[in-house]
Amino acid sequence: MTTQRDADEVKIRQLVGKIVEGLQGKDLEGLKRLYATDIVSFDIEPPLQHVGIEAKLKNWAPVFTFFESVTYEVRDLTLTVGDDMAFGHAFARLSGTLKNGTAMSGMWVRVTYCLQKIDGTWLIVHDQVSVPLDVRSGKGVVDLEP
């Protein structure tokens, strides 16, 4: 028998799948529907935080400008689902072909999602993307794979 939490987990996994579809389809409007209007995002690019849906979308827009084709992968998505809050973590990689024809293999990053069920719909209210840090050099380690 399927529980409400099982059904909610399926919906959240579908939402993450829609992130993949939105990025690969270069669909900012589609992506916009996945996030709360007041999302707080700690993304890989400066500044330290992006607040609000417009800031989140502004962070994605350059991807569509630089890439002719986009590939986005999510691996090892693990979710913890409550009644109206959920969180998950995964590995993700953005890659593709630049407009000049150069293929980019991208790098694996760590991503954490915090979701809230708002008016019956799961939306991302917070996300964080990071790379491991080599403390001695002060540089991100971008050649690791899951």
CSV table of N, CA and C in Angstrom, one decimal:
chain,number,residue,atom,x,y,z
A,1,MET,N,0.8,-1.2,0.0
A,1,MET,CA,0.0,0.0,0.0
A,1,MET,C,0.9,1.2,0.0
A,2,THR,N,0.6,2.2,-0.9
A,2,THR,CA,1.3,3.4,-1.0
A,2,THR,C,0.9,4.4,0.1
A,3,THR,N,1.9,5.0,0.8
A,3,THR,CA,1.6,6.0,1.8
A,3,THR,C,1.7,7.4,1.2
A,4,GLN,N,1.2,8.4,1.9
A,4,GLN,CA,1.3,9.7,1.4
A,4,GLN,C,2.8,10.1,1.3
A,5,ARG,N,3.6,9.7,2.2
A,5,ARG,CA,5.1,10.0,2.1
A,5,ARG,C,5.7,9.4,0.8
A,6,ASP,N,5.2,8.1,0.5
A,6,ASP,CA,5.7,7.5,-0.7
A,6,ASP,C,5.3,8.3,-1.9
A,7,ALA,N,4.1,8.7,-2.0
A,7,ALA,CA,3.5,9.5,-3.1
A,7,ALA,C,4.3,10.9,-3.2
A,8,ASP,N,4.5,11.5,-2.0
A,8,ASP,CA,5.3,12.7,-2.0
A,8,ASP,C,6.7,12.6,-2.5
A,9,GLU,N,7.3,11.4,-2.1
A,9,GLU,CA,8.7,11.2,-2.6
A,9,GLU,C,8.7,11.1,-4.1
A,10,VAL,N,7.7,10.4,-4.7
A,10,VAL,CA,7.6,10.3,-6.2
A,10,VAL,C,7.5,11.7,-6.8
A,11,LYS,N,6.7,12.5,-6.2
A,11,LYS,CA,6.5,13.9,-6.7
A,11,LYS,C,7.8,14.7,-6.7
A,12,ILE,N,8.5,14.5,-5.6
A,12,ILE,CA,9.8,15.3,-5.4
A,12,ILE,C,10.8,14.8,-6.4
A,13,ARG,N,10.9,13.5,-6.6
A,13,ARG,CA,11.8,12.9,-7.6
A,13,ARG,C,11.4,13.4,-9.0
A,14,GLN,N,10.1,13.5,-9.3
A,14,GLN,CA,9.7,14.1,-10.6
A,14,GLN,C,10.1,15.6,-10.7
A,15,LEU,N,10.0,16.3,-9.6
A,15,LEU,CA,10.4,17.7,-9.6
A,15,LEU,C,11.9,17.8,-9.9
A,16,VAL,N,12.7,17.0,-9.3
A,16,VAL,CA,14.2,17.1,-9.7
A,16,VAL,C,14.4,16.7,-11.1
A,17,GLY,N,13.6,15.7,-11.6
A,17,GLY,CA,13.6,15.4,-13.0
A,17,GLY,C,13.3,16.6,-13.9
A,18,LYS,N,12.3,17.4,-13.4
A,18,LYS,CA,12.0,18.6,-14.2
A,18,LYS,C,13.1,19.6,-14.2
A,19,ILE,N,13.9,19.6,-13.2
A,19,ILE,CA,15.1,20.5,-13.2
A,19,ILE,C,16.0,20.1,-14.4
A,20,VAL,N,16.2,18.8,-14.5
A,20,VAL,CA,17.0,18.2,-15.5
A,20,VAL,C,16.4,18.6,-16.9
A,21,GLU,N,15.1,18.4,-17.1
A,21,GLU,CA,14.4,18.7,-18.3
A,21,GLU,C,14.5,20.2,-18.6
A,22,GLY,N,14.3,21.0,-17.6
A,22,GLY,CA,14.3,22.5,-17.8
A,22,GLY,C,15.7,23.0,-18.2
A,23,LEU,N,16.7,22.5,-17.6
A,23,LEU,CA,18.1,22.9,-18.0
A,23,LEU,C,18.4,22.4,-19.4
A,24,GLN,N,18.1,21.1,-19.7
A,24,GLN,CA,18.5,20.6,-21.0
A,24,GLN,C,17.6,21.2,-22.1
A,25,GLY,N,16.4,21.7,-21.7
A,25,GLY,CA,15.6,22.3,-22.7
A,25,GLY,C,15.7,23.8,-22.7
A,26,LYS,N,16.6,24.3,-21.9
A,26,LYS,CA,16.8,25.8,-21.7
A,26,LYS,C,15.5,26.5,-21.5
A,27,ASP,N,14.8,26.0,-20.6
A,27,ASP,CA,13.4,26.5,-20.3
A,27,ASP,C,13.3,27.2,-18.9
A,28,LEU,N,13.6,28.5,-18.9
A,28,LEU,CA,13.6,29.3,-17.7
A,28,LEU,C,12.2,29.3,-17.1
A,29,GLU,N,11.2,29.4,-17.9
A,29,GLU,CA,9.8,29.5,-17.4
A,29,GLU,C,9.4,28.1,-16.7
A,30,GLY,N,9.9,27.0,-17.3
A,30,GLY,CA,9.6,25.7,-16.7
A,30,GLY,C,10.4,25.6,-15.4
A,31,LEU,N,11.6,26.1,-15.3
A,31,LEU,CA,12.4,26.1,-14.1
A,31,LEU,C,11.7,26.9,-13.0
A,32,LYS,N,11.2,28.1,-13.4
A,32,LYS,CA,10.6,29.0,-12.5
A,32,LYS,C,9.5,28.4,-11.7
A,33,ARG,N,8.7,27.4,-12.3
A,33,ARG,CA,7.6,26.8,-11.6
A,33,ARG,C,8.0,25.8,-10.5
A,34,LEU,N,9.3,25.5,-10.4
A,34,LEU,CA,9.8,24.5,-9.5
A,34,LEU,C,10.3,25.1,-8.1
A,35,TYR,N,10.5,26.4,-8.1
A,35,TYR,CA,11.0,27.1,-7.0
A,35,TYR,C,10.0,28.0,-6.3
A,36,ALA,N,10.1,28.1,-5.0
A,36,ALA,CA,9.3,29.1,-4.3
A,36,ALA,C,9.7,30.5,-4.7
A,37,THR,N,8.8,31.5,-4.7
A,37,THR,CA,9.1,32.8,-5.1
A,37,THR,C,10.2,33.4,-4.2
A,38,ASP,N,10.3,33.0,-3.0
A,38,ASP,CA,11.2,33.6,-2.0
A,38,ASP,C,12.4,32.7,-1.8
A,39,ILE,N,12.7,31.8,-2.7
A,39,ILE,CA,13.9,30.9,-2.6
A,39,ILE,C,15.1,31.6,-2.1
A,40,VAL,N,15.9,30.9,-1.3
A,40,VAL,CA,17.3,31.4,-1.0
A,40,VAL,C,18.2,30.3,-1.5
A,41,SER,N,19.1,30.7,-2.4
A,41,SER,CA,19.9,29.8,-3.1
A,41,SER,C,21.4,30.1,-2.8
A,42,PHE,N,22.1,29.1,-2.3
A,42,PHE,CA,23.6,29.2,-2.2
A,42,PHE,C,24.2,28.5,-3.3
A,43,ASP,N,24.3,29.1,-4.4
A,43,ASP,CA,24.7,28.4,-5.7
A,43,ASP,C,26.3,28.5,-5.8
A,44,ILE,N,26.8,27.9,-6.8
A,44,ILE,CA,28.2,27.7,-7.0
A,44,ILE,C,28.9,29.1,-7.4
A,45,GLU,N,28.1,29.9,-8.0
A,45,GLU,CA,28.7,31.2,-8.5
A,45,GLU,C,28.3,32.3,-7.5
A,46,PRO,N,29.2,33.4,-7.4
A,46,PRO,CA,28.9,34.5,-6.5
A,46,PRO,C,27.6,35.2,-6.9
A,47,PRO,N,27.0,35.9,-6.0
A,47,PRO,CA,27.4,36.2,-4.6
A,47,PRO,C,27.2,35.0,-3.7
A,48,LEU,N,27.3,35.2,-2.4
A,48,LEU,CA,27.2,34.1,-1.4
A,48,LEU,C,25.7,33.6,-1.4
A,49,GLN,N,24.8,34.4,-1.7
A,49,GLN,CA,23.4,34.0,-1.8
A,49,GLN,C,22.6,34.7,-2.9
A,50,HIS,N,21.7,34.0,-3.4
A,50,HIS,CA,20.7,34.5,-4.4
A,50,HIS,C,19.4,34.4,-3.7
A,51,VAL,N,18.7,35.5,-3.6
A,51,VAL,CA,17.4,35.6,-2.9
A,51,VAL,C,16.3,35.9,-3.8
A,52,GLY,N,15.3,35.0,-3.9
A,52,GLY,CA,14.1,35.3,-4.8
A,52,GLY,C,14.3,34.5,-6.1
A,53,ILE,N,13.1,34.2,-6.7
A,53,ILE,CA,13.1,33.5,-7.9
A,53,ILE,C,13.8,34.2,-9.1
A,54,GLU,N,13.7,35.5,-9.1
A,54,GLU,CA,14.4,36.2,-10.2
A,54,GLU,C,15.9,36.1,-10.1
A,55,ALA,N,16.4,36.1,-8.9
A,55,ALA,CA,17.9,36.0,-8.7
A,55,ALA,C,18.3,34.6,-9.1
A,56,LYS,N,17.5,33.6,-8.7
A,56,LYS,CA,17.8,32.2,-9.1
A,56,LYS,C,17.8,32.0,-10.6
A,57,LEU,N,16.8,32.5,-11.3
A,57,LEU,CA,16.8,32.4,-12.7
A,57,LEU,C,17.9,33.2,-13.4
A,58,LYS,N,18.2,34.3,-12.8
A,58,LYS,CA,19.3,35.1,-13.4
A,58,LYS,C,20.7,34.3,-13.3
A,59,ASN,N,20.8,33.5,-12.3
A,59,ASN,CA,22.0,32.7,-12.2
A,59,ASN,C,22.0,31.6,-13.2
A,60,TRP,N,20.8,31.1,-13.6
A,60,TRP,CA,20.8,30.0,-14.6
A,60,TRP,C,20.9,30.6,-16.1
A,61,ALA,N,20.5,31.8,-16.3
A,61,ALA,CA,20.4,32.4,-17.6
A,61,ALA,C,21.8,32.3,-18.4
A,62,PRO,N,22.9,32.6,-17.8
A,62,PRO,CA,24.2,32.5,-18.6
A,62,PRO,C,24.5,31.1,-19.1
A,63,VAL,N,24.0,30.1,-18.4
A,63,VAL,CA,24.2,28.7,-18.9
A,63,VAL,C,23.6,28.6,-20.3
A,64,PHE,N,22.4,29.2,-20.5
A,64,PHE,CA,21.7,29.1,-21.8
A,64,PHE,C,22.4,30.0,-22.8
A,65,THR,N,23.1,31.0,-22.4
A,65,THR,CA,23.8,31.9,-23.3
A,65,THR,C,25.1,31.3,-23.8
A,66,PHE,N,25.8,30.6,-22.9
A,66,PHE,CA,27.1,30.0,-23.3
A,66,PHE,C,27.1,28.7,-24.0
A,67,PHE,N,26.0,27.9,-23.6
A,67,PHE,CA,25.9,26.5,-24.2
A,67,PHE,C,25.0,26.4,-25.3
A,68,GLU,N,25.4,25.7,-26.4
A,68,GLU,CA,24.5,25.4,-27.5
A,68,GLU,C,23.6,24.3,-27.1
A,69,SER,N,24.2,23.3,-26.4
A,69,SER,CA,23.4,22.2,-25.8
A,69,SER,C,23.8,21.9,-24.4
A,70,VAL,N,22.9,21.6,-23.6
A,70,VAL,CA,23.1,21.4,-22.1
A,70,VAL,C,22.8,20.0,-21.7
A,71,THR,N,23.7,19.4,-21.0
A,71,THR,CA,23.4,18.1,-20.3
A,71,THR,C,23.5,18.3,-18.8
A,72,TYR,N,22.5,17.8,-18.1
A,72,TYR,CA,22.5,18.0,-16.6
A,72,TYR,C,22.2,16.6,-16.1
A,73,GLU,N,23.0,16.1,-15.2
A,73,GLU,CA,22.8,14.8,-14.6
A,73,GLU,C,22.7,15.0,-13.1
A,74,VAL,N,21.8,14.1,-12.5
A,74,VAL,CA,21.7,14.1,-11.0
A,74,VAL,C,21.9,12.6,-10.6
A,75,ARG,N,22.8,12.4,-9.7
A,75,ARG,CA,23.1,11.0,-9.2
A,75,ARG,C,22.8,10.9,-7.7
A,76,ASP,N,22.5,9.7,-7.3
A,76,ASP,CA,22.4,9.4,-5.9
A,76,ASP,C,21.5,10.3,-5.1
A,77,LEU,N,20.3,10.7,-5.6
A,77,LEU,CA,19.4,11.5,-4.9
A,77,LEU,C,18.8,10.8,-3.7
A,78,THR,N,19.0,11.3,-2.6
A,78,THR,CA,18.5,10.7,-1.3
A,78,THR,C,17.6,11.7,-0.7
A,79,LEU,N,16.4,11.3,-0.3
A,79,LEU,CA,15.3,12.2,0.2
A,79,LEU,C,14.9,11.8,1.6
A,80,THR,N,14.5,12.8,2.4
A,80,THR,CA,13.8,12.6,3.6
A,80,THR,C,12.6,13.4,3.5
A,81,VAL,N,11.4,12.8,3.6
A,81,VAL,CA,10.2,13.5,3.3
A,81,VAL,C,9.3,13.5,4.6
A,82,GLY,N,8.8,14.7,5.0
A,82,GLY,CA,7.9,14.8,6.1
A,82,GLY,C,6.5,15.2,5.5
A,83,ASP,N,5.6,15.7,6.3
A,83,ASP,CA,4.3,16.0,5.9
A,83,ASP,C,4.3,17.2,4.9
A,84,ASP,N,5.0,18.3,5.3
A,84,ASP,CA,5.0,19.5,4.4
A,84,ASP,C,6.4,20.0,4.2
A,85,MET,N,7.5,19.3,4.7
A,85,MET,CA,8.8,19.7,4.5
A,85,MET,C,9.6,18.5,4.1
A,86,ALA,N,10.6,18.7,3.2
A,86,ALA,CA,11.5,17.6,2.8
A,86,ALA,C,12.9,18.1,2.5
A,87,PHE,N,13.9,17.3,2.6
A,87,PHE,CA,15.2,17.7,2.1
A,87,PHE,C,15.8,16.5,1.4
A,88,GLY,N,16.7,16.9,0.5
A,88,GLY,CA,17.4,15.8,-0.2
A,88,GLY,C,18.8,16.3,-0.6
A,89,HIS,N,19.7,15.3,-0.9
A,89,HIS,CA,21.0,15.6,-1.4
A,89,HIS,C,21.4,14.7,-2.5
A,90,ALA,N,22.3,15.2,-3.4
A,90,ALA,CA,22.7,14.4,-4.5
A,90,ALA,C,24.0,15.0,-5.1
A,91,PHE,N,24.5,14.3,-6.1
A,91,PHE,CA,25.6,14.9,-6.9
A,91,PHE,C,25.0,15.3,-8.2
A,92,ALA,N,25.5,16.4,-8.8
A,92,ALA,CA,25.0,16.9,-10.1
A,92,ALA,C,26.1,17.3,-10.9
A,93,ARG,N,25.9,17.2,-12.2
A,93,ARG,CA,27.0,17.7,-13.2
A,93,ARG,C,26.3,18.4,-14.4
A,94,LEU,N,26.7,19.6,-14.6
A,94,LEU,CA,26.3,20.4,-15.8
A,94,LEU,C,27.4,20.3,-16.8
A,95,SER,N,27.1,19.8,-18.0
A,95,SER,CA,28.0,19.7,-19.1
A,95,SER,C,27.3,20.1,-20.4
A,96,GLY,N,28.0,20.0,-21.5
A,96,GLY,CA,27.4,20.2,-22.8
A,96,GLY,C,28.4,20.8,-23.8
A,97,THR,N,27.8,21.3,-24.9
A,97,THR,CA,28.6,21.9,-25.9
A,97,THR,C,28.4,23.4,-26.0
A,98,LEU,N,29.6,24.1,-25.9
A,98,LEU,CA,29.5,25.6,-26.0
A,98,LEU,C,29.1,26.0,-27.4
A,99,LYS,N,28.7,27.2,-27.5
A,99,LYS,CA,28.3,27.8,-28.8
A,99,LYS,C,29.4,27.8,-29.8
A,100,ASN,N,30.6,27.8,-29.4
A,100,ASN,CA,31.7,27.7,-30.3
A,100,ASN,C,32.1,26.3,-30.7
A,101,GLY,N,31.3,25.3,-30.2
A,101,GLY,CA,31.5,23.9,-30.6
A,101,GLY,C,32.4,23.1,-29.6
A,102,THR,N,32.9,23.7,-28.6
A,102,THR,CA,33.8,23.0,-27.7
A,102,THR,C,32.9,22.2,-26.7
A,103,ALA,N,33.2,20.9,-26.6
A,103,ALA,CA,32.5,20.1,-25.6
A,103,ALA,C,33.1,20.3,-24.2
A,104,MET,N,32.3,20.5,-23.3
A,104,MET,CA,32.7,20.6,-21.9
A,104,MET,C,32.1,19.5,-21.0
A,105,SER,N,33.0,18.8,-20.3
A,105,SER,CA,32.6,17.6,-19.6
A,105,SER,C,32.0,18.0,-18.2
A,106,GLY,N,32.2,19.3,-17.8
A,106,GLY,CA,31.7,19.7,-16.5
A,106,GLY,C,32.4,19.2,-15.3
A,107,MET,N,31.8,19.4,-14.2
A,107,MET,CA,32.4,18.9,-13.0
A,107,MET,C,31.2,18.5,-12.1
A,108,TRP,N,31.5,17.5,-11.2
A,108,TRP,CA,30.5,17.0,-10.3
A,108,TRP,C,30.5,18.0,-9.1
A,109,VAL,N,29.3,18.3,-8.6
A,109,VAL,CA,29.1,19.2,-7.5
A,109,VAL,C,28.2,18.5,-6.5
A,110,ARG,N,28.1,19.0,-5.3
A,110,ARG,CA,27.2,18.5,-4.3
A,110,ARG,C,26.0,19.4,-4.3
A,111,VAL,N,24.8,18.9,-4.2
A,111,VAL,CA,23.6,19.8,-4.1
A,111,VAL,C,22.7,19.3,-3.0
A,112,THR,N,22.2,20.2,-2.3
A,112,THR,CA,21.2,20.0,-1.2
A,112,THR,C,19.9,20.8,-1.6
A,113,TYR,N,18.8,20.1,-1.4
A,113,TYR,CA,17.5,20.7,-1.7
A,113,TYR,C,16.7,20.7,-0.4
A,114,CYS,N,16.0,21.8,-0.1
A,114,CYS,CA,15.0,21.9,1.0
A,114,CYS,C,13.7,22.3,0.3
A,115,LEU,N,12.7,21.4,0.5
A,115,LEU,CA,11.4,21.6,-0.2
A,115,LEU,C,10.3,21.8,0.8
A,116,GLN,N,9.3,22.5,0.4
A,116,GLN,CA,8.1,22.7,1.2
A,116,GLN,C,6.9,22.5,0.3
A,117,LYS,N,5.9,21.8,0.9
A,117,LYS,CA,4.6,21.7,0.2
A,117,LYS,C,3.8,22.9,0.5
A,118,ILE,N,3.6,23.7,-0.6
A,118,ILE,CA,2.9,25.0,-0.5
A,118,ILE,C,1.6,24.8,-1.3
A,119,ASP,N,0.5,25.0,-0.7
A,119,ASP,CA,-0.8,24.8,-1.3
A,119,ASP,C,-0.9,23.5,-2.1
A,120,GLY,N,-0.3,22.4,-1.5
A,120,GLY,CA,-0.4,21.1,-2.1
A,120,GLY,C,0.7,20.8,-3.1
A,121,THR,N,1.6,21.7,-3.4
A,121,THR,CA,2.6,21.6,-4.4
A,121,THR,C,4.0,21.6,-3.8
A,122,TRP,N,4.8,20.7,-4.1
A,122,TRP,CA,6.2,20.7,-3.6
A,122,TRP,C,7.0,21.7,-4.4
A,123,LEU,N,7.7,22.6,-3.7
A,123,LEU,CA,8.6,23.6,-4.3
A,123,LEU,C,9.9,23.7,-3.5
A,124,ILE,N,10.9,24.0,-4.2
A,124,ILE,CA,12.3,24.2,-3.6
A,124,ILE,C,12.3,25.6,-3.0
A,125,VAL,N,12.5,25.6,-1.7
A,125,VAL,CA,12.6,26.8,-0.9
A,125,VAL,C,14.1,27.2,-0.6
A,126,HIS,N,15.0,26.2,-0.7
A,126,HIS,CA,16.4,26.5,-0.5
A,126,HIS,C,17.2,25.4,-1.3
A,127,ASP,N,18.3,25.9,-1.9
A,127,ASP,CA,19.2,24.9,-2.4
A,127,ASP,C,20.6,25.4,-2.2
A,128,GLN,N,21.5,24.5,-2.1
A,128,GLN,CA,22.9,24.8,-2.0
A,128,GLN,C,23.8,23.9,-2.9
A,129,VAL,N,24.7,24.5,-3.6
A,129,VAL,CA,25.6,23.8,-4.5
A,129,VAL,C,27.0,24.1,-4.0
A,130,SER,N,27.8,23.0,-3.9
A,130,SER,CA,29.2,23.2,-3.5
A,130,SER,C,30.2,22.3,-4.1
A,131,VAL,N,31.5,22.6,-4.0
A,131,VAL,CA,32.5,21.7,-4.4
A,131,VAL,C,33.4,21.5,-3.1
A,132,PRO,N,34.0,20.4,-3.0
A,132,PRO,CA,34.9,20.2,-1.9
A,132,PRO,C,36.1,21.2,-1.9
A,133,LEU,N,36.6,21.6,-0.8
A,133,LEU,CA,37.7,22.5,-0.7
A,133,LEU,C,39.0,21.9,-0.3
A,134,ASP,N,40.1,22.1,-1.0
A,134,ASP,CA,41.4,21.7,-0.5
A,134,ASP,C,41.9,22.8,0.4
A,135,VAL,N,41.9,22.6,1.7
A,135,VAL,CA,42.2,23.6,2.7
A,135,VAL,C,43.6,24.2,2.5
A,136,ARG,N,44.5,23.4,2.1
A,136,ARG,CA,45.9,23.8,2.0
A,136,ARG,C,46.1,24.8,0.9
A,137,SER,N,45.4,24.6,-0.2
A,137,SER,CA,45.6,25.5,-1.4
A,137,SER,C,44.5,26.6,-1.4
A,138,GLY,N,43.4,26.3,-0.7
A,138,GLY,CA,42.3,27.3,-0.7
A,138,GLY,C,41.5,27.2,-2.0
A,139,LYS,N,41.7,26.1,-2.8
A,139,LYS,CA,41.0,26.0,-4.1
A,139,LYS,C,40.0,24.8,-4.0
A,140,GLY,N,39.0,25.0,-4.8
A,140,GLY,CA,38.0,23.9,-5.0
A,140,GLY,C,38.6,22.7,-5.7
A,141,VAL,N,38.1,21.5,-5.3
A,141,VAL,CA,38.6,20.3,-6.0
A,141,VAL,C,37.4,19.9,-6.9
A,142,VAL,N,37.7,20.1,-8.2
A,142,VAL,CA,36.7,19.9,-9.2
A,142,VAL,C,36.8,18.6,-10.1
A,143,ASP,N,37.8,17.8,-9.7
A,143,ASP,CA,38.0,16.6,-10.6
A,143,ASP,C,37.5,15.3,-9.9
A,144,LEU,N,36.7,15.4,-8.8
A,144,LEU,CA,36.2,14.2,-8.2
A,144,LEU,C,34.9,13.7,-8.9
A,145,GLU,N,34.7,12.4,-8.7
A,145,GLU,CA,33.5,11.8,-9.3
A,145,GLU,C,32.8,11.0,-8.3
A,146,PRO,N,31.5,10.9,-8.4
A,146,PRO,CA,30.7,10.1,-7.4
A,146,PRO,C,30.9,8.6,-7.7
